[in-house]
Coordinates of C-alpha atoms and ligand atoms in Angstrom, one line a residue:
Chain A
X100 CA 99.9 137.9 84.9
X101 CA 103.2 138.4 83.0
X102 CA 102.3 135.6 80.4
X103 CA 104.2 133.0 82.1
X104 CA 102.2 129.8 82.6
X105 CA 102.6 128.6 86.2
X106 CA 100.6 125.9 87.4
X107 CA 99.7 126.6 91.2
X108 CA 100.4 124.0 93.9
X109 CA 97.0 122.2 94.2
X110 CA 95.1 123.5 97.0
X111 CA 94.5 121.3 100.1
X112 CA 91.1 121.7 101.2
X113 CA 90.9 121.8 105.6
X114 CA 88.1 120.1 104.8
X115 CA 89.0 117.1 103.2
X116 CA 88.3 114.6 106.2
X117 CA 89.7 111.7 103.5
X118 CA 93.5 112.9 103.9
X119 CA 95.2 110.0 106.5
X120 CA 97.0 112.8 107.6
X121 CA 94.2 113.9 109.8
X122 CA 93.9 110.9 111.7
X123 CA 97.7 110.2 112.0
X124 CA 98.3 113.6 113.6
X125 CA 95.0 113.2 115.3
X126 CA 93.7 116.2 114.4
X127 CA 90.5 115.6 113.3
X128 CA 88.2 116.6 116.1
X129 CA 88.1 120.8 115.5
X130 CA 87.7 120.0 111.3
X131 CA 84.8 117.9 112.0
X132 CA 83.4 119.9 115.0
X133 CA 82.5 122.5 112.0
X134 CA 81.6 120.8 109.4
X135 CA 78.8 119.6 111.6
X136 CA 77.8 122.8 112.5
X137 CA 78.2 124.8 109.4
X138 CA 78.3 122.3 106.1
X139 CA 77.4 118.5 107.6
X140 CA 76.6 117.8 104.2
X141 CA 79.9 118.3 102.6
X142 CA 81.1 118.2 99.3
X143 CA 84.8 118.1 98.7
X144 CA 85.5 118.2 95.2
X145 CA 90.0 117.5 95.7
X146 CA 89.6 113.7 97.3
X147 CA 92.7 111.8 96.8
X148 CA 90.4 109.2 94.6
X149 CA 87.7 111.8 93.4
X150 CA 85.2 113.7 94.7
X151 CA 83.0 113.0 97.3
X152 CA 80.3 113.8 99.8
X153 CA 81.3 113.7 103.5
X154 CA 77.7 113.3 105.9
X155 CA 79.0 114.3 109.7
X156 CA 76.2 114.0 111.8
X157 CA 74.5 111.4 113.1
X158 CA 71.0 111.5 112.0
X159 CA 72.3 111.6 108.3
X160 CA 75.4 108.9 108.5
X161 CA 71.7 106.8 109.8
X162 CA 69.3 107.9 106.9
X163 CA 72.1 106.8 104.5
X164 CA 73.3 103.4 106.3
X165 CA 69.9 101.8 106.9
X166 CA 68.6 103.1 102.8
X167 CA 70.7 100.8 100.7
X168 CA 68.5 101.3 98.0
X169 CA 69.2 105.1 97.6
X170 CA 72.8 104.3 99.0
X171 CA 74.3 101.4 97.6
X172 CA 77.7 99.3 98.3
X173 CA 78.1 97.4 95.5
X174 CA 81.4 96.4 94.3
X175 CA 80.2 97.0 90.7
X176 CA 80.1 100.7 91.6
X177 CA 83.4 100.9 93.3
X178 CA 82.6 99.4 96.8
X179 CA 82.8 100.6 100.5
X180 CA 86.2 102.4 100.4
X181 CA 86.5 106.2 98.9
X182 CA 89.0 104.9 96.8
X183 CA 86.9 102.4 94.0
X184 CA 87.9 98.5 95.2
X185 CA 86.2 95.8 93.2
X186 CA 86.6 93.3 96.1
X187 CA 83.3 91.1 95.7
X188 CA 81.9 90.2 99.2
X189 CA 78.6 90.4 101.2
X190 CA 79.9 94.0 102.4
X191 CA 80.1 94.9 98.8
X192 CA 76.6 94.1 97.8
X193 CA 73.1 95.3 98.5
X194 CA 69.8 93.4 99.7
X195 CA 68.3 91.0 98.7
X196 CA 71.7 89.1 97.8
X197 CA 73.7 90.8 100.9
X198 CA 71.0 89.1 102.9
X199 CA 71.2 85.8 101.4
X200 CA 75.3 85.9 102.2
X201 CA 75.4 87.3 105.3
X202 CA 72.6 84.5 106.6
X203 CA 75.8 81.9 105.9
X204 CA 78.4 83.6 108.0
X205 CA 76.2 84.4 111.1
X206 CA 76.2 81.0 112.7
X207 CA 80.3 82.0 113.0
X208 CA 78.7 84.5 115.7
X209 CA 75.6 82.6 117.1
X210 CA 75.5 82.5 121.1
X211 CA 76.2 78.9 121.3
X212 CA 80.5 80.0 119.5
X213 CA 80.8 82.8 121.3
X214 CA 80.4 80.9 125.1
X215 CA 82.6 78.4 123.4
X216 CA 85.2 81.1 121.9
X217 CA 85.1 82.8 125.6
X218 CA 86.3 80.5 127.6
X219 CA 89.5 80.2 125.2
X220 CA 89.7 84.3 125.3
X221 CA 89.6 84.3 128.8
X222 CA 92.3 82.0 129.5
X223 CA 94.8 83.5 127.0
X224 CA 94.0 87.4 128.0
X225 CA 94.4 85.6 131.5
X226 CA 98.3 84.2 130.7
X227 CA 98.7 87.1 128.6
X228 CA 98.3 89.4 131.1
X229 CA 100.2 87.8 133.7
X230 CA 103.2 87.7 131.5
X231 CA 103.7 91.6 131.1
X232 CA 106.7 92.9 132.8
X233 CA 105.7 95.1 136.1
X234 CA 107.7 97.9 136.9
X235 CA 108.7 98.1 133.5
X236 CA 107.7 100.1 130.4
X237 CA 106.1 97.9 127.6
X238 CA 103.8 98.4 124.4
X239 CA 100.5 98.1 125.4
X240 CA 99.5 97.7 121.7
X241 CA 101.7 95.2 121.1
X242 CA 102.0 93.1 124.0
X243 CA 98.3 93.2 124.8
X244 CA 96.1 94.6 121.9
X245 CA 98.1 92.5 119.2
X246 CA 98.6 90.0 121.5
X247 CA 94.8 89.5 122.6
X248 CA 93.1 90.0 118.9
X249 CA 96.0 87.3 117.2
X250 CA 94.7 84.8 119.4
X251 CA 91.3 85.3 118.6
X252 CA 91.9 85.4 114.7
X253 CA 94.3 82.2 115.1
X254 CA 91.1 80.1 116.8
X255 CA 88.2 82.1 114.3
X256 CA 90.6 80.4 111.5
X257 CA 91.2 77.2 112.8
X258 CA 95.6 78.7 112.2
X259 CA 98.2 77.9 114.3
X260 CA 98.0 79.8 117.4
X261 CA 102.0 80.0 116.9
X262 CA 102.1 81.6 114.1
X263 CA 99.3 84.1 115.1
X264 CA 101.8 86.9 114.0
X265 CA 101.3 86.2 110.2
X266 CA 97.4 86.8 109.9
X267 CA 98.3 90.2 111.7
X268 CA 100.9 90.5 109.2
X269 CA 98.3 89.4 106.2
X270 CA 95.5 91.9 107.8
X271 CA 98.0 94.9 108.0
X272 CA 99.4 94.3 104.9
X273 CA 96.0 93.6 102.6
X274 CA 94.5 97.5 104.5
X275 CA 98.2 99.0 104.1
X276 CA 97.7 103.0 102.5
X277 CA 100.5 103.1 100.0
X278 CA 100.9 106.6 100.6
X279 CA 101.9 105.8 104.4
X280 CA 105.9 106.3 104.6
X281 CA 105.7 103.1 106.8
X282 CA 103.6 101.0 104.8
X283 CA 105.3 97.3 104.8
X284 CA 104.6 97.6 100.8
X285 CA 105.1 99.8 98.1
X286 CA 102.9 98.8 95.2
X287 CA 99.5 97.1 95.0
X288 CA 101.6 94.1 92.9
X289 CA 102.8 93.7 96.4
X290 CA 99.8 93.7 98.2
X291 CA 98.2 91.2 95.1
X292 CA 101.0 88.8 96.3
X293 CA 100.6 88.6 100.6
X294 CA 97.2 88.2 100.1
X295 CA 97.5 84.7 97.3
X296 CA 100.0 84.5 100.4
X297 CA 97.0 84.4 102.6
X298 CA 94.2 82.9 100.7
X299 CA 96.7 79.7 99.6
X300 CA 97.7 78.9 103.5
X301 CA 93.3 79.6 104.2
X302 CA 92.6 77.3 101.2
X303 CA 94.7 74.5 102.7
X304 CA 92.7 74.6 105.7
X305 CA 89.7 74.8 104.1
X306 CA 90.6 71.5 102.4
X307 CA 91.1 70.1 105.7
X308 CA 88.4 71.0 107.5
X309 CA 85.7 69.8 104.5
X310 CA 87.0 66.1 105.7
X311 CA 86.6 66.7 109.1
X312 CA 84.3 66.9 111.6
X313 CA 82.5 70.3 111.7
X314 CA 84.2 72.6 114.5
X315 CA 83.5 75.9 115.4
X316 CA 86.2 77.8 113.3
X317 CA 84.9 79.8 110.5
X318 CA 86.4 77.8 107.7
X319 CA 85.1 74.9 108.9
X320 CA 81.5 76.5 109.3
X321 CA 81.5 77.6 105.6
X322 CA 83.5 74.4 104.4
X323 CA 80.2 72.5 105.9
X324 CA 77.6 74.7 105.0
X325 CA 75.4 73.5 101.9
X326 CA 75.5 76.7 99.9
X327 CA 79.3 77.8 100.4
X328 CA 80.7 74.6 100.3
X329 CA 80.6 74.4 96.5
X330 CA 80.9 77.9 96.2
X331 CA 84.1 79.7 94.0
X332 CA 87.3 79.8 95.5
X333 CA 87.0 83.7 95.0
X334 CA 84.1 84.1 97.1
X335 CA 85.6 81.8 100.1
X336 CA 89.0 83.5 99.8
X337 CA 87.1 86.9 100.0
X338 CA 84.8 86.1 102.9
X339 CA 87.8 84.7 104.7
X340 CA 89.7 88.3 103.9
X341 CA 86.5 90.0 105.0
X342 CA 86.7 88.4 108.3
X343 CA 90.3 88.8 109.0
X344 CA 90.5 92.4 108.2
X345 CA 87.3 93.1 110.1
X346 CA 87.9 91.7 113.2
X347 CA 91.8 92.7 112.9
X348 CA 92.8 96.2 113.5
X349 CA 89.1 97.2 114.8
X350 CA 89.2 94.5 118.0
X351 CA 92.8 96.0 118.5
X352 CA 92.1 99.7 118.3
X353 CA 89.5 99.2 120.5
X354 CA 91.4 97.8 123.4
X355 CA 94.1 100.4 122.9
X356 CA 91.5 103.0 122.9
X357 CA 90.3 101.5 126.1
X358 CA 93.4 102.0 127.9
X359 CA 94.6 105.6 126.0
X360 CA 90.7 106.7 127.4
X361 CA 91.0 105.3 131.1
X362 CA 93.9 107.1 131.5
X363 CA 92.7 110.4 130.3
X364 CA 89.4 109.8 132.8
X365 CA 91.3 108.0 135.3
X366 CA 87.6 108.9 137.4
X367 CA 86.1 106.9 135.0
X368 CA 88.6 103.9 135.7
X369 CA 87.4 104.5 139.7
X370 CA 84.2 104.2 138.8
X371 CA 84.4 101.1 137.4
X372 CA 86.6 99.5 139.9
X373 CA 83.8 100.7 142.3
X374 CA 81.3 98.9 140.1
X375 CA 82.0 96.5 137.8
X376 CA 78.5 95.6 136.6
X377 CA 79.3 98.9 134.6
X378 CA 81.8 97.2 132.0
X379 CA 78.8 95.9 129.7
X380 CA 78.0 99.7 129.2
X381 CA 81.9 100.9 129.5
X382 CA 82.3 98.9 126.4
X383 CA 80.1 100.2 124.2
X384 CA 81.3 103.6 125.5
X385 CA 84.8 102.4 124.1
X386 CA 83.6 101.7 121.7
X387 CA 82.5 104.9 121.0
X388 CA 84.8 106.9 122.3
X389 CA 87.6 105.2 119.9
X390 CA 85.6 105.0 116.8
X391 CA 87.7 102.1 115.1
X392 CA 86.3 102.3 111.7
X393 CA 86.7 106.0 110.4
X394 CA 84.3 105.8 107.3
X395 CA 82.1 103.5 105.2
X396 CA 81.5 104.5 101.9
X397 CA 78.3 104.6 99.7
X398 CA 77.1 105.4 95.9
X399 CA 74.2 107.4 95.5
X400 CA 72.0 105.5 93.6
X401 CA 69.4 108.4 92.3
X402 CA 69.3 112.1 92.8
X403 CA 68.6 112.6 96.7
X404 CA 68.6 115.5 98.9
X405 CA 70.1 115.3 102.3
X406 CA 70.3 118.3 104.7
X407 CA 69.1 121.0 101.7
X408 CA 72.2 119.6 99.9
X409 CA 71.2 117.5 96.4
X410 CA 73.3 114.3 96.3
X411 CA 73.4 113.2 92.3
X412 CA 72.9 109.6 91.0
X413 CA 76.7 108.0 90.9
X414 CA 78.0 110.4 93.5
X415 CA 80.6 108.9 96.3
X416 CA 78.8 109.1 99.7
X417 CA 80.9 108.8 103.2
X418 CA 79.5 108.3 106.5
X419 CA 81.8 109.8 108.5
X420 CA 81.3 107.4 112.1
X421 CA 83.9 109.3 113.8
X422 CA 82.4 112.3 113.7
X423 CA 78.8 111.2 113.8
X424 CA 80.2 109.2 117.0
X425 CA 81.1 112.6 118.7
X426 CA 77.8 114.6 117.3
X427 CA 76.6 116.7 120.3
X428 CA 72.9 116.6 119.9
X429 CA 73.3 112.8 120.4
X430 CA 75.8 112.5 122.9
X431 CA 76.7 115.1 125.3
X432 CA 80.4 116.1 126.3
X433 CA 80.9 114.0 123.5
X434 CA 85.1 114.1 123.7
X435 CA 84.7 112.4 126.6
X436 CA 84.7 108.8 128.2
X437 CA 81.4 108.6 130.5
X438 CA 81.4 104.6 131.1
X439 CA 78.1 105.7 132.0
X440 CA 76.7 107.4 129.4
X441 CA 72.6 106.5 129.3
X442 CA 72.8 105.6 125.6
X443 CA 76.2 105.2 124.9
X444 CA 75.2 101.2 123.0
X445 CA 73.4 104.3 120.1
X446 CA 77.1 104.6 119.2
X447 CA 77.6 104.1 114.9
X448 CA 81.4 102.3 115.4
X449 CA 79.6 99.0 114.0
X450 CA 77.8 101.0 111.6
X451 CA 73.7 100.8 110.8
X452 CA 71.2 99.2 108.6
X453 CA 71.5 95.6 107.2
X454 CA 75.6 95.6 106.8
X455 CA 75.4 96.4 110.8
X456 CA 78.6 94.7 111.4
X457 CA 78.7 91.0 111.9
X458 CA 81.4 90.2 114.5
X459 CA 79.8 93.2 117.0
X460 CA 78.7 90.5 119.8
X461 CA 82.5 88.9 119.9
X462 CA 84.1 92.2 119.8
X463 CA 82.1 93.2 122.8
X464 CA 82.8 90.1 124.5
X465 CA 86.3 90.3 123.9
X466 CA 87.1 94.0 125.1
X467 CA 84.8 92.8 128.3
X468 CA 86.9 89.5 129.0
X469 CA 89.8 91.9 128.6
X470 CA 88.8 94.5 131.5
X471 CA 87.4 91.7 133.7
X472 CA 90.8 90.3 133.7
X473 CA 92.4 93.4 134.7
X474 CA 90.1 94.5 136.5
X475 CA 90.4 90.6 138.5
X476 CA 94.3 91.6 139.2
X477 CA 93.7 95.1 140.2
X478 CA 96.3 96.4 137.9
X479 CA 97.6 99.8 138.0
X480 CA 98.7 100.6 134.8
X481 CA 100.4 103.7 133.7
X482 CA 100.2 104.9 130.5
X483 CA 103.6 107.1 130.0
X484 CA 103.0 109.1 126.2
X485 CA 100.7 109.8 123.7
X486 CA 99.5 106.9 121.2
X487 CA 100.7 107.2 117.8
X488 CA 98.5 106.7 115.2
X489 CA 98.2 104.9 112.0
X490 CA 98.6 106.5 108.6
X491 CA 95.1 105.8 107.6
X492 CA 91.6 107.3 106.9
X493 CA 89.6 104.0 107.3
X494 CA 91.1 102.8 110.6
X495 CA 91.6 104.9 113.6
X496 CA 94.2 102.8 114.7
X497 CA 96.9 103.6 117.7
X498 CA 100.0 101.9 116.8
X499 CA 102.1 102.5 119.9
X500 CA 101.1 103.2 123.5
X501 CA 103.7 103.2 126.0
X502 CA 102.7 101.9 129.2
X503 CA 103.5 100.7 132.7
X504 CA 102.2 98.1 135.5
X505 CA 103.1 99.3 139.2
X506 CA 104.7 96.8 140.6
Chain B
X90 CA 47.5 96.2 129.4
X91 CA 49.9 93.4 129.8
X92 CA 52.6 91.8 128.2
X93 CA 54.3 88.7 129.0
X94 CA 58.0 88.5 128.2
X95 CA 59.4 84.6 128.0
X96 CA 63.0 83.5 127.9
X97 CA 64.6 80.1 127.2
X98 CA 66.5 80.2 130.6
X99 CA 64.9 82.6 133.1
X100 CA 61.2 82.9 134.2
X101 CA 58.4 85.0 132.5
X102 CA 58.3 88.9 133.0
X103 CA 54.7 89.8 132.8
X104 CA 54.9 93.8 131.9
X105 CA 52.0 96.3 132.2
X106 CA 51.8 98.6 129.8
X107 CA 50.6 101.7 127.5
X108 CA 49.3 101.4 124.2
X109 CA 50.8 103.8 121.7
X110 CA 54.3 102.6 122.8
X111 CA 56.1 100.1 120.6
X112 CA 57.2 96.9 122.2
X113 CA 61.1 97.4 122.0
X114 CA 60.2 100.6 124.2
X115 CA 58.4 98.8 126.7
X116 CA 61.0 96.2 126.7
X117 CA 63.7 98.4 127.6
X118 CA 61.2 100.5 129.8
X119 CA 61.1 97.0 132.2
X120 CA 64.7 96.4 131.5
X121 CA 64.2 93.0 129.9
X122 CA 67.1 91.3 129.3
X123 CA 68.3 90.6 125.5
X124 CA 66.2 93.1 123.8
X125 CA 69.2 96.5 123.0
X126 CA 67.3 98.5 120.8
X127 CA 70.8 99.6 120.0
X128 CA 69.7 101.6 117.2
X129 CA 66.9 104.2 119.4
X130 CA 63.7 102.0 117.2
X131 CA 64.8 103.1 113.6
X132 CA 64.6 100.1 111.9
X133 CA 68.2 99.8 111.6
X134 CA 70.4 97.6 113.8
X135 CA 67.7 94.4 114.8
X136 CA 69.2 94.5 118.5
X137 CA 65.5 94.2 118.8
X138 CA 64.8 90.7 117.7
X139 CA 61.7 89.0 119.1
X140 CA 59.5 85.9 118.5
X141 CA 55.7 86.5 118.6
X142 CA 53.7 83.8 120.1
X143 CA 51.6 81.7 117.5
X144 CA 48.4 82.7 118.6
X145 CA 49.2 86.6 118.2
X146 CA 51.5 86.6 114.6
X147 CA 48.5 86.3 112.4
X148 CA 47.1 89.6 114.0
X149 CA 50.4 91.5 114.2
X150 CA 51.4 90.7 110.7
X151 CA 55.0 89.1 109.5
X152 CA 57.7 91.7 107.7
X153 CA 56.8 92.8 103.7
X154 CA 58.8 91.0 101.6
X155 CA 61.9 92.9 100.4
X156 CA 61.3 95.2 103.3
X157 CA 64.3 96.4 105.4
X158 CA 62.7 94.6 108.7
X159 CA 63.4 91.3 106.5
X160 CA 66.8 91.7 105.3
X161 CA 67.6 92.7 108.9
X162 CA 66.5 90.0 110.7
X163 CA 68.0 87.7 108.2
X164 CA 71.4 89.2 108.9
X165 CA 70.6 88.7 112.6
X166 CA 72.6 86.1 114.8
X167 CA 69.7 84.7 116.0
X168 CA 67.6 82.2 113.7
X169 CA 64.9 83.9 112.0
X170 CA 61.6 82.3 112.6
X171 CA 58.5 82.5 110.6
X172 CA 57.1 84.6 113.7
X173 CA 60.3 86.9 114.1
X174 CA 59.7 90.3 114.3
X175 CA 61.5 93.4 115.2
X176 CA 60.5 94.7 118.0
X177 CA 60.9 98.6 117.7
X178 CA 57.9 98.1 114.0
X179 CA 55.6 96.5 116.7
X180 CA 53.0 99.1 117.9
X181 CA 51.1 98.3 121.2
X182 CA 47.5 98.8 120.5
X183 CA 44.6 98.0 122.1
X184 CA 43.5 94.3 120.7
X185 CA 47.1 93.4 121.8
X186 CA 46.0 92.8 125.6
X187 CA 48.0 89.7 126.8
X188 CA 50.5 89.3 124.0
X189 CA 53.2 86.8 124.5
X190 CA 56.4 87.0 123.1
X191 CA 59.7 85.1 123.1
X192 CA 63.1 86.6 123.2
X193 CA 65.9 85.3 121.8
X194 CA 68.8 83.5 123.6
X195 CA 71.7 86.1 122.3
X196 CA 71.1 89.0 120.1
Ligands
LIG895 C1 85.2 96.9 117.8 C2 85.3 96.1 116.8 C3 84.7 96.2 115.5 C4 84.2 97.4 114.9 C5 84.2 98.8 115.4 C6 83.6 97.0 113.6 C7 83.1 97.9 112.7 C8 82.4 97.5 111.5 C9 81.7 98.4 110.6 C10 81.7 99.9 110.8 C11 81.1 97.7 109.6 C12 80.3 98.3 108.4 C13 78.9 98.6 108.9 C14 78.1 99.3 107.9 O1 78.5 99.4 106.7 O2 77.0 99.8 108.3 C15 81.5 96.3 109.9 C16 81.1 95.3 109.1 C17 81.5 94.0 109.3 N1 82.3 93.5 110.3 FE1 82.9 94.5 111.9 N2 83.8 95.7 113.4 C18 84.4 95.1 114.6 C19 84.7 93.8 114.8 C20 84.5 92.8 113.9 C21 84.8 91.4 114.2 C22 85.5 90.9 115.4 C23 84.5 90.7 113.0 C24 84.7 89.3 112.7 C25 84.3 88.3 113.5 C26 83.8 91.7 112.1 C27 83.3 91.3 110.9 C28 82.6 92.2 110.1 C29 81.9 91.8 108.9 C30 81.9 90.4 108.3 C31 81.3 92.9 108.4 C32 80.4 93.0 107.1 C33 79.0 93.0 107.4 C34 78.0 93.3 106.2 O3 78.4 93.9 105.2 O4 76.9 92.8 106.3 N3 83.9 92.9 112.7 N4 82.2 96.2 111.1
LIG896 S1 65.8 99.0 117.8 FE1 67.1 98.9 116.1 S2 66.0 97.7 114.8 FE2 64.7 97.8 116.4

């Protein structure tokens, strides 16, 4: 040392699975693979918003999502999100008032909406399919993925189905990672504005839909239930940003991940042409295999050891899903698509434990109207490059997927 | 031993069975329909959702109060019954000859 202060260039820690980077270049697979094996019980002390404990196998991401009184979500302790959110819904609270919440929303999901929501799914994914160009490159993520999961957001709101666009524009916008050189806004003042954007265009519905006739659109089913119809405009306006960002980017991602996979393992794609009654199976394999939700995150509620590794009281906890999703002592040949795979429904993409995510039943029913309809046409499709991939750490989301339909 | 497996929309499956097993095991052992068990029995996903028949819930027991088994079968699509139980914290034992139980029509 010659006396001359110099501060060193923080260090990036490889292991720092929080860093969007890793999921934009999609090269998070080999940093995973060995923190599983050698330090699944990570703690990386340089996270963008603090320090924080990454669990990375399955058994563990388990243990912690299904003990949410040693593991807790509530907003008062920064939320579900690495970085500390004081967004107040269910998904941000713990038993025994999470239960109470969530009860109110699952009629949204009960058998008797999603036959009724399926026939309308089927006939759009029908018409949208038989509009794409054959012979002819497209964007499978935007002319069928968008496409498809707009639709189904425009009838879950009760919004017009032509201006579907703008809830995809809310949903992107409200998740958006400032630090992403893309992002469609720069500060969170900007972020604070599309979503009074959002909730004023959802309250007007909701105003609506209290005079009418019950229907089977989510504002309408909390606008006539007993305990939310009187309940603060914060809390509706939160559910109704809970449900648009959760069954955005996830449905979507899932149906590009479909496609990217079938045409890695086009055997796989033979398989199931050979037999369909597969697809029930091939979609929680999807599932799987694209891991749409990255992360949730925790707060450690007490001192608790995991894997020899002591967790204190107040420390960030996050279940990594993606890499618990391709943990090899659960599922074998885990990098690959095996629509077959005995237990592939074991996957963690919809999470565990009571926040086990809500909308699980119409996502699956969704990708599965999808790949019947193809599957109905006996469409060849192509897929020319690479997916790019969101700038994110909590979506694993393929923004662009160049395709093409024999003719 | 047996148990019988009813559905709102299909016929009975009468299944026979070990004791030791829990009933979300033997449920996907005979394939019955409805009953995932997405979650390998660990108390954590209620894929596993079943209603006992009123003449068998006093013996089985309902969920503790506060316990995980509550809160997830209150989260559960399916309306939660005063006889709802999960299947995967039901262990077949011996006294549980003939049970009856109801599954759900979407879980
Ligand atoms: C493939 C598609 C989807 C994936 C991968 C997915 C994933 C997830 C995950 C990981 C969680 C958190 C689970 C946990 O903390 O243990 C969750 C919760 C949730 N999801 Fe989904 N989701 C999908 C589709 C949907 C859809 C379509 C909807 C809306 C209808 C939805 C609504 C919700 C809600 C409301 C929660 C909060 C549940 C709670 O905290 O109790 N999701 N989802
Ligand atoms: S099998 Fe998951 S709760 Fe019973």
């Amino acid at each position: 040392m010659d006396g001359i202060a110099e501060t060193p260039a923080p260090a990036i820690d490889p292991f720092d699975v929080g860093r969007p980077e890793l999921y934009h270049k999609d090269a998070w697979r080999p940093v995973f693979e060995k923190l599983r094996a050698d330090d699944p019980v990570y703690y990386c002390e340089t996270g963008r918003s603090g320090p924080y404990w990454a669990i990375t196998r399955y058994e563990d991401i388990v243990r912690v999502d299904s003990d949410p009184a040693t593991f807790s979500s509530s907003h008062l302790l920064g939320g579900v999100t690495l970085e500390d959110k004081s967004n107040v819904t269910f998904m941000q609270m713990d038993p025994p008032q999470h239960t109470a919440k969530r009860k109110s929303v699952t009629p949204i999901v009960a058998p008797k909406s999603l036959a009724q929501m399926e026939v309308l799914i089927r006939d759009r994914a029908a018409k949208t399919l038989d509009a794409l160009p054959r012979g002819e490159e497209f964007d499978w993520v935007d002319r069928v993925s968008i496409e498809l999961t707009s639709m189904m957001l425009a009838t879950l709101f009760g919004h017009p189905i032509e201006d579907r666009r703008t809830l995809v524009r809310w949903s992107d916008t409200i998740t958006a990672d400032l630090d992403d050189p893309d992002s469609p806004i720069r500060t969170e003042a900007q972020r604070g504005e599309v979503m009074r954007e959002f909730y004023l265009s959802m309250l007007d519905i909701w105003k609506r839909r209290r005079e009418e006739e019950p229907r089977f659109d989510i504002v309408s089913i909390l606008a006539h239930d007993p305990d939310m119809r009187n309940a603060p405009v914060e809390e509706i306006t939160g559910l109704f940003g809970l449900f648009l960002v959760g069954g955005n980017d996830t449905t979507r991602n899932s149906m590009s991940g479909g496609m990217w996979g079938f045409a890695q393992h086009p055997d796989e794609w033979r398989k199931l042409k050979a037999d369909p009654k597969l697809l029930g199976n091939a979609v929680s394999e999807i599932i799987r295999y694209q891991t749409p939700v990255i992360y949730e995150r925790r707060t450690a509620l007490r001192d608790v050891e995991i894997a020899g590794k002591t967790i204190a009281k107040g420390d960030r906890v996050g279940m990594w899903y993606i890499s618990g999703n391709r943990d090899e002592s659960v599922f074998e040949d885990a990098d690959s698509l095996k629509i077959d795979r005995p237990n592939a429904r074991q996957h963690l993409s919809f999470g565990m434990g009571p926040h086990r995510c809500v909308g699980s039943r119409l996502a699956e029913m969704q990708l599965r109207v999808l790949w019947e309809e193809v599957l109905k046409r006996d469409l060849e499709i192509e897929v020319l490059e690479k997916p790019s991939y969101a700038f994110s750490n909590l979506v694993r989301s393929p923004t662009r997927l160049p395709v093409r339909i024999k003719a | 031993m047996k148990v019988t497996f009813e559905f709102s929309d299909s016929p009975e499956v009468v299944a026979e069975v070990n004791a030791g097993e829990s009933l979300m095991r033997v449920a996907l052992d005979h394939g019955i329909p409805g009953i995932y068990g997405d979650c390998g029995g660990q108390c954590a996903c209620a894929t596993c959702h079943i209603y006992i028949d009123a003449a068998w819930i006093d013996r089985i027991g309902t969920p503790e109060p506060g316990s995980t088994e509550e809160a997830l079968l209150e989260g559960a699509p399916a309306d939660v019954e005063s006889n709802s139980r999960l299947a995967c914290q039901v262990v077949l034992t011996d006294d549980l000859n003939g049970l009856v139980v109801r599954v759900p029509e979407g879980q």
